Coordinates of C-alpha atoms (C1' of nucleotides) in Angstrom, one line a residue:
Chain B
X3 CA 0.0 0.0 0.0
X4 CA 2.8 2.4 0.8
X5 CA 4.3 2.1 -2.7
X6 CA 4.2 5.7 -4.1
X7 CA 1.5 6.5 -1.6
X8 CA 1.7 8.7 1.5
X9 CA 1.3 7.1 5.0
X10 CA -1.5 9.4 5.9
X11 CA -3.5 8.2 2.8
X12 CA -2.7 4.5 3.6
X13 CA -3.6 4.3 7.3
X14 CA -7.4 4.0 7.0
X15 CA -7.1 1.5 4.2
X16 CA -4.5 -0.4 6.2
X17 CA -6.8 -0.9 9.1
X18 CA -9.8 -1.8 7.0
X19 CA -7.6 -4.3 5.1
X20 CA -6.3 -6.0 8.2
X21 CA -9.7 -6.2 9.6
X22 CA -11.1 -7.9 6.5
X23 CA -8.1 -10.0 5.7
X24 CA -6.4 -10.8 9.1
X25 CA -3.9 -13.2 7.8
X26 CA -2.3 -14.5 4.6
X27 CA -4.5 -17.6 4.4
X28 CA -7.7 -15.5 4.4
X29 CA -6.2 -13.1 1.8
X30 CA -5.1 -15.9 -0.4
X31 CA -8.6 -17.5 -0.6
X32 CA -10.4 -14.1 -1.0
X33 CA -12.1 -13.3 -4.3
X34 CA -10.2 -10.5 -6.1
X35 CA -13.5 -8.6 -6.4
X36 CA -13.7 -8.3 -2.6
X37 CA -10.0 -7.4 -2.3
X38 CA -10.5 -4.6 -4.9
X39 CA -13.4 -3.2 -3.1
X40 CA -11.2 -2.8 0.0
X41 CA -8.6 -1.2 -2.3
X42 CA -11.1 1.1 -4.0
X43 CA -9.9 4.7 -4.1
X44 CA -6.3 3.8 -3.2
X45 CA -5.0 3.6 -6.7
X46 CA -2.3 1.6 -8.4
X47 CA -4.6 -1.5 -8.4
X48 CA -1.9 -3.8 -9.7
X49 CA -0.6 -3.7 -6.1
X50 CA -3.8 -5.4 -4.9
X51 CA -3.6 -8.0 -7.7
X52 CA 0.1 -8.6 -7.0
X53 CA -0.6 -8.9 -3.2
X54 CA -3.3 -11.4 -3.9
X55 CA -0.9 -13.5 -6.1
X56 CA 1.8 -13.2 -3.5
X57 CA -0.5 -14.4 -0.8
X58 CA -1.3 -17.5 -2.9
X59 CA 2.3 -18.1 -3.6
X60 CA 3.3 -17.8 0.1
X61 CA 0.6 -20.3 1.0
X62 CA 1.5 -22.9 -1.7
X63 CA 5.3 -22.5 -1.9
X64 CA 6.3 -21.2 1.5
X65 CA 3.9 -22.9 3.9
X66 CA 2.1 -19.7 4.7
X67 CA 5.3 -18.0 6.0
X68 CA 6.8 -15.0 4.3
X69 CA 10.3 -16.0 3.4
X70 CA 13.2 -14.4 5.3
X71 CA 15.7 -14.7 2.4
X72 CA 16.2 -11.8 0.0
X73 CA 16.4 -14.0 -3.1
X74 CA 13.1 -15.7 -2.1
X75 CA 11.0 -12.7 -1.0
X76 CA 12.0 -10.7 -4.0
X77 CA 10.3 -13.4 -6.2
X78 CA 6.9 -12.6 -4.7
X79 CA 4.7 -10.5 -7.1
X80 CA 4.7 -6.8 -6.1
X81 CA 7.8 -7.2 -3.9
X82 CA 10.7 -5.2 -5.2
X83 CA 13.9 -3.9 -3.6
X84 CA 12.1 -1.5 -1.3
X85 CA 9.5 -3.9 0.1
X86 CA 12.1 -6.8 0.4
X87 CA 14.4 -4.6 2.5
X88 CA 11.5 -3.2 4.5
X89 CA 10.2 -6.6 5.5
X90 CA 13.6 -8.2 6.0
X91 CA 14.7 -5.4 8.3
X92 CA 11.5 -4.6 10.2
X93 CA 10.1 -8.2 10.5
X94 CA 13.3 -10.2 10.6
X95 CA 16.0 -7.7 11.8
X96 CA 18.2 -8.3 8.8
X97 CA 20.6 -5.6 7.5
X98 CA 19.0 -4.6 4.2
X99 CA 18.8 -0.8 3.5
X100 CA 15.5 0.6 2.3
X101 CA 15.7 3.1 -0.5
X102 CA 12.5 5.0 -1.2
X103 CA 11.7 8.6 -2.1
X104 CA 12.5 9.8 1.4
X105 CA 15.9 8.0 1.6
X106 CA 16.9 9.3 -1.8
X107 CA 16.0 12.9 -0.8
X108 CA 17.9 12.7 2.5
X109 CA 21.0 11.2 0.9
X110 CA 20.9 13.6 -2.1
X111 CA 20.9 16.5 0.4
X112 CA 23.4 15.1 2.9
X113 CA 26.0 14.6 0.1
X114 CA 24.7 17.3 -2.2
X115 CA 24.4 14.7 -5.0
X116 CA 23.1 16.1 -8.3
X117 CA 22.2 12.7 -9.7
X118 CA 18.6 12.8 -10.9
X119 CA 16.7 10.6 -8.4
X120 CA 14.1 9.4 -10.9
X121 CA 16.7 7.7 -13.1
X122 CA 17.2 3.9 -12.8
X123 CA 21.0 4.2 -13.2
X124 CA 21.2 6.6 -10.2
X125 CA 19.0 4.5 -8.1
X126 CA 21.8 2.0 -7.8
X127 CA 24.1 4.7 -6.5
X128 CA 21.6 5.6 -3.8
X129 CA 21.1 2.0 -2.9
X130 CA 24.9 1.5 -2.6
X131 CA 25.1 4.6 -0.5
X132 CA 22.3 3.4 1.8
X133 CA 24.0 0.0 2.0
X134 CA 27.2 1.7 3.2
X135 CA 25.4 3.9 5.7
X136 CA 23.1 1.4 7.4
X137 CA 23.7 0.5 11.0
X138 CA 24.2 -3.2 10.8
X139 CA 23.5 -3.6 14.5
X140 CA 20.1 -1.9 14.3
X141 CA 19.0 -2.0 10.7
X142 CA 15.3 -1.6 11.4
X143 CA 15.9 1.5 13.5
X144 CA 18.2 3.0 10.9
X145 CA 15.7 2.4 8.1
X146 CA 12.8 3.7 10.1
X147 CA 14.8 6.8 11.2
X148 CA 16.0 7.8 7.7
X149 CA 12.6 7.4 6.2
X150 CA 10.9 9.3 9.0
X151 CA 13.5 12.1 8.8
X152 CA 12.6 12.4 5.1
X153 CA 8.9 12.4 5.8
X154 CA 8.9 14.9 8.7
X155 CA 12.0 17.0 8.6
X156 CA 13.9 16.7 5.3
X157 CA 10.7 17.3 3.3
X158 CA 10.4 17.9 -0.4
X159 CA 9.5 21.6 0.1
X160 CA 10.4 23.8 3.0
X161 CA 12.7 21.3 4.7
X162 CA 13.1 22.0 8.4
X163 CA 16.9 22.3 8.4
X164 CA 16.9 24.4 11.6
X165 CA 15.7 21.5 13.6
X166 CA 17.3 18.7 11.6
X167 CA 19.4 16.4 13.8
X168 CA 21.9 16.1 11.0
X169 CA 22.6 19.8 11.2
X170 CA 26.1 20.7 9.8
X171 CA 26.5 17.1 8.7
X172 CA 24.5 18.0 5.6
X173 CA 26.3 19.3 2.5
X174 CA 23.2 20.9 1.0
X175 CA 22.5 22.7 4.3
X176 CA 26.1 23.9 4.5
X177 CA 25.7 25.3 0.9
X178 CA 22.4 26.9 1.9
X179 CA 20.9 25.0 -0.9
X180 CA 18.7 22.2 0.5
X181 CA 15.9 23.4 -1.8
X182 CA 18.1 22.5 -4.9
X183 CA 18.0 18.9 -4.0
X184 CA 17.0 16.3 -5.0
X185 CA 17.6 16.8 -8.7
X186 CA 15.0 15.3 -10.9
X187 CA 14.5 14.8 -14.6
X188 CA 11.6 16.7 -16.0
X189 CA 8.6 14.4 -16.6
X190 CA 6.8 14.5 -19.9
X191 CA 3.7 16.7 -20.2
X192 CA 0.6 14.7 -19.7
X193 CA -2.0 14.5 -22.5
X194 CA -5.6 15.4 -21.9
X195 CA -8.3 13.1 -23.4
X196 CA -11.9 14.0 -24.1
X197 CA -14.3 11.2 -23.0
X198 CA -18.0 10.5 -23.2
X199 CA -19.6 8.4 -20.5
X200 CA -23.2 7.1 -20.3
X201 CA -25.2 6.4 -17.2
X202 CA -27.8 4.0 -18.6
X203 CA -30.9 3.3 -16.6
X204 CA -33.5 0.6 -17.1
X205 CA -36.1 -0.7 -14.7
X206 CA -34.4 1.3 -11.9
X207 CA -31.1 -0.3 -12.5
X208 CA -27.8 1.1 -13.7
X209 CA -25.6 -0.5 -16.2
X210 CA -22.0 -0.9 -15.1
X211 CA -19.1 -2.7 -16.9
X212 CA -16.0 -4.4 -15.5
X213 CA -12.6 -3.5 -17.0
X214 CA -10.3 -6.2 -18.0
X215 CA -8.3 -7.5 -15.1
X216 CA -4.9 -6.4 -16.5
X217 CA -4.0 -2.8 -17.3
X218 CA -5.4 0.5 -16.2
X219 CA -7.9 0.2 -13.3
X220 CA -7.9 -3.6 -14.0
X221 CA -10.9 -5.4 -12.5
X222 CA -12.7 -2.3 -11.5
X223 CA -16.2 -1.3 -12.5
X224 CA -17.4 1.8 -14.3
X225 CA -20.1 3.4 -16.4
X226 CA -19.6 2.5 -20.1
X227 CA -17.7 5.1 -22.0
X228 CA -14.6 5.9 -24.0
X229 CA -12.6 8.5 -25.8
X230 CA -14.1 11.0 -28.2
X231 CA -12.6 11.1 -31.6
X232 CA -11.2 14.4 -33.0
X233 CA -14.0 16.6 -34.2
X234 CA -16.7 14.1 -33.2
X235 CA -19.7 15.5 -31.3
X236 CA -19.6 14.2 -27.8
X237 CA -23.2 13.0 -27.7
X238 CA -22.7 11.1 -30.9
X239 CA -19.5 9.7 -29.5
X240 CA -21.4 8.5 -26.4
X241 CA -23.9 6.6 -28.6
X242 CA -21.1 5.2 -30.7
X243 CA -18.9 4.1 -27.8
X244 CA -21.8 2.4 -26.0
X245 CA -22.9 0.6 -29.1
X246 CA -19.4 -0.6 -29.8
X247 CA -18.6 -1.6 -26.2
X248 CA -22.0 -3.0 -25.0
X249 CA -23.9 -3.7 -28.1
X250 CA -26.8 -1.4 -27.0
X251 CA -28.2 0.9 -29.5
X252 CA -29.5 4.0 -27.7
X253 CA -31.0 7.3 -28.7
X254 CA -30.9 10.7 -27.1
X255 CA -28.2 10.8 -24.6
X256 CA -28.9 13.7 -22.3
X257 CA -26.0 15.8 -21.0
X258 CA -25.8 15.6 -17.2
X259 CA -22.5 17.2 -16.4
X260 CA -18.8 17.4 -17.1
X261 CA -16.1 16.0 -14.9
X262 CA -12.3 16.1 -14.8
X263 CA -10.0 13.4 -13.6
X264 CA -6.2 13.1 -13.4
X265 CA -4.5 9.7 -13.8
X266 CA -0.9 8.9 -13.3
X267 CA 0.1 9.7 -16.9
X268 CA -2.9 11.5 -18.5
X269 CA -5.9 13.6 -17.8
X270 CA -9.5 13.3 -18.8
X271 CA -12.3 15.7 -19.4
X272 CA -15.5 13.7 -19.6
X273 CA -19.0 14.5 -20.7
X274 CA -21.5 12.5 -18.7
X275 CA -24.8 11.6 -20.1
X276 CA -27.9 10.0 -18.7
X277 CA -29.8 7.6 -21.0
X278 CA -33.1 5.8 -20.6
X279 CA -33.1 2.3 -21.9
X280 CA -36.0 0.0 -22.9
X281 CA -34.5 -3.3 -23.6
X282 CA -31.8 -4.9 -25.8
X283 CA -29.2 -7.6 -25.8
X284 CA -25.8 -6.9 -24.2
X285 CA -22.9 -7.9 -26.4
X286 CA -19.6 -6.8 -24.8
X287 CA -16.5 -5.7 -26.6
X288 CA -13.8 -4.5 -24.4
X289 CA -15.4 -4.8 -20.9
X290 CA -14.9 -8.2 -19.3
X291 CA -18.4 -8.3 -17.6
X292 CA -21.5 -6.2 -17.2
X293 CA -24.2 -5.9 -14.5
X294 CA -27.5 -4.1 -14.0
X295 CA -27.4 -2.9 -10.4
X296 CA -29.7 -1.1 -8.0
X297 CA -28.3 1.7 -5.9
X298 CA -27.9 -0.7 -3.0
X299 CA -26.2 -3.4 -5.0
X300 CA -23.8 -0.9 -6.4
X301 CA -22.2 -0.5 -3.0
X302 CA -20.5 -3.8 -3.2
X303 CA -18.7 -3.1 -6.5
X304 CA -15.2 -1.7 -6.6
X305 CA -15.6 1.5 -8.8
X306 CA -13.2 3.7 -10.6
X307 CA -12.5 7.2 -9.4
X308 CA -14.4 8.6 -12.3
X309 CA -17.4 6.4 -11.5
X310 CA -17.3 7.6 -7.9
X311 CA -17.3 11.2 -9.1
X312 CA -20.3 10.6 -11.3
X313 CA -22.4 8.8 -8.7
X314 CA -23.5 11.8 -6.6
X315 CA -24.4 13.7 -9.8
X316 CA -27.0 11.2 -10.8
X317 CA -30.7 11.7 -10.1
X318 CA -31.9 9.5 -7.3
X319 CA -32.3 5.8 -8.3
X320 CA -35.2 4.4 -6.3
X321 CA -35.3 0.8 -5.2
X322 CA -37.7 -1.2 -7.4
X323 CA -41.1 -1.8 -6.0
X324 CA -41.8 1.7 -4.8
X325 CA -43.7 2.5 -8.0
X326 CA -42.1 5.9 -8.2
X327 CA -40.4 6.7 -11.4
X328 CA -38.0 9.5 -10.8
X329 CA -35.0 8.6 -13.0
X330 CA -34.0 10.3 -15.1
X331 CA -35.8 13.4 -14.0
X332 CA -33.3 16.1 -14.9
X333 CA -33.0 17.5 -18.4
X334 CA -29.7 18.5 -19.9
X335 CA -28.4 22.0 -19.2
Chain H
dA1246 C1' 16.0 2.0 -20.0
dA1247 C1' 11.8 4.0 -20.3
dC1248 C1' 7.3 3.8 -19.6
dG1249 C1' 2.6 2.4 -17.6
dC1250 C1' 0.3 2.5 -13.6
dG1251 C1' -4.1 6.3 -9.3
dT1252 C1' -5.1 9.3 -6.1
dG1253 C1' -5.1 13.1 -2.8
dG1254 C1' -2.4 16.7 -0.6
dT1255 C1' 0.2 20.9 -1.2
dG1256 C1' 2.3 25.4 -2.4
Chain X
dT510 C1' -6.0 26.2 -11.5
dC511 C1' -2.1 23.5 -11.8
dA512 C1' 2.2 21.2 -11.5
dC513 C1' 4.5 18.5 -8.5
dC514 C1' 5.0 14.6 -5.5
dA515 C1' 4.4 10.5 -2.5
dA516 C1' 7.3 4.2 2.2
dG517 C1' 7.8 1.5 -6.2
dC518 C1' 7.1 -2.3 -9.2
dG519 C1' 6.4 -4.9 -13.6
dT520 C1' 7.3 -5.1 -18.3

DNA sequence: AACGCGTGGTG
DNA sequence: TCACCAAGCGT
């Protein structure tokens, strides 16, 4: 969970996760759908899929015990150099140095290193440096201390050099230039895609589709939609995309709202439409599954961030049996 | 090696 | 409003 994610963000997910999956055996026999629901909103969903695979592997190949050898633990899906060192030092007291964003920032400042920290070649230098610095008598303490220093004192912006325990031991501080470190290669500008998404309602139920288990947002559910072609009217795109992806031929998508969403490597501006649907046969192309769900049933599905943004915009969806037809009630504006 | 992969906080 | 960044890993 902590990969590329701040502790403050992780904490509530961590507690919910441990409550639901108290040990590796439970996790290994859990359906991915349930795991993803617990992970919903945390992002980087491959971590959840990898953790699931790792739990199965630990059960079948390591008798339910997480291995204490570097060469073994590193083979678990989702376990790289950082997690391997973290587990081996914190759980088993072994002298492996963690190198995360905090550690690289601290080291780059302490030694005034101008190696770009986001370059694979320089990562090896930081790892070698941390390996040299680590207290072999108290590896867990050292690892925790250097990460915590980076998180609380040697922060990315406005580092608290005045109260830093390293004080004059830091080259960047001596140069009065902590703010110039760490050096980082500029990242590429992110493209913005225009999308059209349809909230299709029939018999008081919404249509949601499941994304393929691999790739972006793998295994999560969302309202059917896709990218608008250049020059294509968004409402026409909505009809086209829904026909292509679900097989449903629909008329008159009604504009509900626009939403924006930022992913790791691109941005989206989406037009959201409501559509009333009589009947018709689903024939999926792209999505792995589909479901017609009531508002209540929807709660158990792991949804994408975009779907969770759309949900509160929708007109109320009554439970069937009330005989009150209120969806859709809003016209476009 | 470079890129794909989420989301929320922050200045 | 927006770019930047976070307890990285897989391909």
